[in-house]
Coordinates of C-alpha atoms in Angstrom, one line a residue:
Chain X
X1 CA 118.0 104.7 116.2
X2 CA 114.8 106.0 114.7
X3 CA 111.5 105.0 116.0
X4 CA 110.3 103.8 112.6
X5 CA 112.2 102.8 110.2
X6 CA 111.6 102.4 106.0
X7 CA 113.3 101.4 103.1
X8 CA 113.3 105.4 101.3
X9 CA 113.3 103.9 97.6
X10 CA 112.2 105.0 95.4
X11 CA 110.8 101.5 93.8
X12 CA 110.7 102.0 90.2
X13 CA 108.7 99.1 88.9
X14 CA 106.2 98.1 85.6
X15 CA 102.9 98.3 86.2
X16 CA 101.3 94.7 87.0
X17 CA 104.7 94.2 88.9
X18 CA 104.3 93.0 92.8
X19 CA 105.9 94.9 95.0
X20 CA 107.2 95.1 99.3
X21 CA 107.6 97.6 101.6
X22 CA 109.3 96.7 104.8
X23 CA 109.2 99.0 108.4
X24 CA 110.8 98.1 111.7
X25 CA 110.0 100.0 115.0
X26 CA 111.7 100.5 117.8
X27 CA 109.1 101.1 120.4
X28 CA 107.5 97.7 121.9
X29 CA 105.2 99.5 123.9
X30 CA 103.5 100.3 120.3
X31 CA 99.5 99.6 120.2
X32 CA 98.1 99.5 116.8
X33 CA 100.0 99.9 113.0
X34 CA 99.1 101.3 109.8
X35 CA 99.9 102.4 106.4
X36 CA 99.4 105.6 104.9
X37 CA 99.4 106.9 101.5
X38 CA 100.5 110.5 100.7
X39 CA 100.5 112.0 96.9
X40 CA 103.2 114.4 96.1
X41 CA 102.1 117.6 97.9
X42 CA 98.8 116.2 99.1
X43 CA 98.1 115.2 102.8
X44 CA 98.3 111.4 104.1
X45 CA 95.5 109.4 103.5
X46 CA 95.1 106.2 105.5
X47 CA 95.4 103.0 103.4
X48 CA 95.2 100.1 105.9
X49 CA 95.1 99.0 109.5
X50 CA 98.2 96.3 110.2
X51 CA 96.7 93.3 112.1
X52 CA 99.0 90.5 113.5
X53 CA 96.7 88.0 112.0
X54 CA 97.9 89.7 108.5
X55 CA 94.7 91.6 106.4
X56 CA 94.0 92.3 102.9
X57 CA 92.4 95.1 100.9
X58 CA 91.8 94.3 97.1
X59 CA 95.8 94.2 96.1
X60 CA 97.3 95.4 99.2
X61 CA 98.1 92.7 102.2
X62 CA 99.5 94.1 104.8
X63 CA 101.5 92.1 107.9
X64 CA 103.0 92.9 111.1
X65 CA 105.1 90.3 113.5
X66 CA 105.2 92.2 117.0
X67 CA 108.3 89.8 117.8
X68 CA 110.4 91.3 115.6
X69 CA 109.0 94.6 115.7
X70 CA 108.7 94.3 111.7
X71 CA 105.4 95.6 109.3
X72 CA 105.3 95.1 105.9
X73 CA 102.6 96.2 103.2
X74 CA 102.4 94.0 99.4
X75 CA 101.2 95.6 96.4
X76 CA 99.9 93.2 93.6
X77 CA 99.1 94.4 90.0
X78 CA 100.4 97.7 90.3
X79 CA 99.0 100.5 88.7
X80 CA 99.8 104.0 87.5
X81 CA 97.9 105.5 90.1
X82 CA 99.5 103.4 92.8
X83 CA 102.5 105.7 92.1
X84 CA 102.7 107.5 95.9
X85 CA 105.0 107.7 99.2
X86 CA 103.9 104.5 101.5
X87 CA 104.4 106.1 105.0
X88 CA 104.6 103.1 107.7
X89 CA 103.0 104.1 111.2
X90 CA 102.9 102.8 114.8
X91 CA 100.1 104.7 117.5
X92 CA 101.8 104.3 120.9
X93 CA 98.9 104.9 122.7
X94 CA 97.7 107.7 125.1
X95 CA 96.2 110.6 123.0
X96 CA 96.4 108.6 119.9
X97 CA 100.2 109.8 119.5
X98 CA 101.3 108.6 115.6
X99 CA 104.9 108.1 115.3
X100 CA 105.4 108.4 111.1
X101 CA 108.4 106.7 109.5
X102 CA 109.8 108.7 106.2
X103 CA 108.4 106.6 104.0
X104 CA 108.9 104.5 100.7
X105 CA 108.4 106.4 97.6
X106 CA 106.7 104.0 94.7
X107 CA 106.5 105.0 91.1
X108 CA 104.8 102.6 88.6
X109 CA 105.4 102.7 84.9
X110 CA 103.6 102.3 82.0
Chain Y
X1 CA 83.2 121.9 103.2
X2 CA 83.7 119.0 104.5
X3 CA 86.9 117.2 106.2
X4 CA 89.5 118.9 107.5
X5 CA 90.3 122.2 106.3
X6 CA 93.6 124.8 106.3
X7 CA 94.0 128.1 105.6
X8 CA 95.8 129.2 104.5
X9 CA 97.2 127.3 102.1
X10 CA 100.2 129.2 101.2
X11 CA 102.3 131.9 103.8
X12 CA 105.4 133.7 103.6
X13 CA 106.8 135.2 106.0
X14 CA 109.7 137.4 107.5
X15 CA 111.5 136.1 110.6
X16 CA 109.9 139.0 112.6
X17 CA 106.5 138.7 111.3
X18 CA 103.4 137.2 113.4
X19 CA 101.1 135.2 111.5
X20 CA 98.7 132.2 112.3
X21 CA 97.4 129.1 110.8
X22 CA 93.9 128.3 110.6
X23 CA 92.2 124.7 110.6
X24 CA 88.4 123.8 111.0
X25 CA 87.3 120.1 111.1
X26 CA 83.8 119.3 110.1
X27 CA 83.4 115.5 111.0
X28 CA 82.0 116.3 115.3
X29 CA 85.2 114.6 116.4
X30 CA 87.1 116.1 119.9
X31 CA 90.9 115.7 119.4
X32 CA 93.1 118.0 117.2
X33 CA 96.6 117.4 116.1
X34 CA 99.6 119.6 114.9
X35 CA 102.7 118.0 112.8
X36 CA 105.2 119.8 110.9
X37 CA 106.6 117.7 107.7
X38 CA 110.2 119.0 106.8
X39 CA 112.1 118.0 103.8
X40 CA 112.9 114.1 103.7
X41 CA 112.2 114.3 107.5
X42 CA 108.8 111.8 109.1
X43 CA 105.9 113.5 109.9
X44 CA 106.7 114.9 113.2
X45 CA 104.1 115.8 116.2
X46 CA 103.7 119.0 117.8
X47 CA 100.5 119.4 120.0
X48 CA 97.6 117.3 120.4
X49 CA 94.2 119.2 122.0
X50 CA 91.7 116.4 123.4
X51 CA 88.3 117.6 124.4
X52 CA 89.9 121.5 124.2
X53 CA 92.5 120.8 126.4
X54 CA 96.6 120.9 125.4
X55 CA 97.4 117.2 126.5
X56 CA 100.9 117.0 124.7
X57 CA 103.5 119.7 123.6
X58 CA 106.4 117.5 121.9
X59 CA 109.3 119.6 122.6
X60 CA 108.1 122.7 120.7
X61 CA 110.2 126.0 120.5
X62 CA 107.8 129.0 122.0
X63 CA 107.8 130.6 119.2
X64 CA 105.1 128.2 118.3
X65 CA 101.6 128.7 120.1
X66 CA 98.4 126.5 119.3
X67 CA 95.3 127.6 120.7
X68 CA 92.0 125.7 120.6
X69 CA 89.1 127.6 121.4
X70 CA 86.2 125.1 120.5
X71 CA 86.6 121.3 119.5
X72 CA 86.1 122.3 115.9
X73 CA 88.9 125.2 115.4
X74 CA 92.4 124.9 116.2
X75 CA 95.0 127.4 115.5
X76 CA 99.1 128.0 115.8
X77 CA 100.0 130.7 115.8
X78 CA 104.0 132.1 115.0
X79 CA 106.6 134.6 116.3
X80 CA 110.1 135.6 115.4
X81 CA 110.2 132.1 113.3
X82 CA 113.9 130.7 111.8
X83 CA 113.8 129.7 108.1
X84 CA 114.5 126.3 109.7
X85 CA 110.8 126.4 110.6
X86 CA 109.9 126.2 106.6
X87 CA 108.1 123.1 106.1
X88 CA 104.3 121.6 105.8
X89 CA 102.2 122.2 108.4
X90 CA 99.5 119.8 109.0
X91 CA 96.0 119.8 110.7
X92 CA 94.2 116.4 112.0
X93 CA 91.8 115.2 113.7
X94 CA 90.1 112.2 115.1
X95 CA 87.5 110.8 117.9
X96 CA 88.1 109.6 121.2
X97 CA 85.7 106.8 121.8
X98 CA 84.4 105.5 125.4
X99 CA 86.8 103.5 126.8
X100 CA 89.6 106.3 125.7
X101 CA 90.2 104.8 122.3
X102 CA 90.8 106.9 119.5
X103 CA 89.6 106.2 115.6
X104 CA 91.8 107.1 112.6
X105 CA 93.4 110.3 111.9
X106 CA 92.1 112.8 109.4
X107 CA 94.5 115.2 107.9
X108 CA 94.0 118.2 106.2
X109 CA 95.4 119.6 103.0
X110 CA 98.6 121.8 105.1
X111 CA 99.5 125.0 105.2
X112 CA 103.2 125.4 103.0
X113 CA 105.1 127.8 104.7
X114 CA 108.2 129.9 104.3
X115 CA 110.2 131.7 106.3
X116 CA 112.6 134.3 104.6

């Protein structure tokens, strides 16, 4: 089983559309969750922190239920430039070891 | 410059070649990270370097060696590589806080490499 697991896409959807990403992991012992964002031969960027209490940045609310191992990341109002891979990560600790799922690809239309 | 950089940015290289890959981070922090992104494969970690000092190797074939000889320079550096070893390359960083905490990870641009 992979240690993080996402949804590859890609999610082809209008811009204004709402759209979900979903990530499990397999690892319980994981400490802290996040999203990152990487362009199409660019480097990832981080986009948000994953609390359990659920957070929210502008359009992006992202949400993570440790009982079910599960993270997920909304996008409202997408735009053009949202058009990117969504990489769900876990930090198990220690020397601030990521683990990196494969990520969702997003592309938003005009 | 500022960030994290790579250099360089582009390499090709035989399978008995040596070569090495630069990166420099410019934002004072004391941990250095090496991941190698194949083809529709995660992000996967190689070394981590806290405070100059090798604190993980994830399995890594020899024929990749990092050094790190100050908290701000951290190189690999490649021997008798496979074209199986053709993929990104990337840098990162972060800070280890008191208390042993680390802050977010800063990645830098990769180095695309090739081996023929």
């Amino acid at each position: 089983r992979k240690e993080v697991e996402q949804d590859p896409g890609p999610f082809n959807v209008p811009e204004g559309a709402t759209v979900a990403f979903n990530c499990t992991y397999s690892n319980s012992a994981s400490q802290s969750f996040f999203w990152y964002r990487q362009d199409c031969r660019k480097e990832p960027k981080l986009l948000m922190s994953v609390y359990s209490s659920g957070n929210e940045d502008g359009r992006f609310t992202a949400q993570l239920n440790r009982a079910s191992q599960y993270i997920s990341l909304l996008i409202r109002d997408s735009k053009l430039s949202d058009s990117a891979t969504y990489l769900c990560v876990v930090n198990l600790g220690g020397y601030n070891k990521l683990i990196f799922g494969a990520g969702t690809r997003l592309a938003v239309h005009p | 410059e500022t960030g994290v950089t790579q250099t360089p940015r582009h390499l090709v290289m035989g399978m008995t070649n040596k070569k090495s890959l630069k990166c420099e981070q410019h934002l004072g922090h004391n941990a250095m990270y090496w991941y190698k992104q194949s083809a529709k494969k995660p992000l996967e970690l190689m070394f981590v370097y806290s405070l100059e000092e090798r604190v993980e190797n994830n399995s890594v074939p020899s024929r990749f060696s990092p050094e790190c000889p100050n908290s701000s320079h951290l190189f690999l550096h490649l021997h008798t590589l496979q074209p199986e070893d053709s993929a990104l390359y990337l840098c990162a960083s972060s800070q280890m806080r008191a208390g042993g905490s680390y802050n977010e990870q800063f990645f830098g641009p990769g180095t695309r490499l090739t081996v023929l």
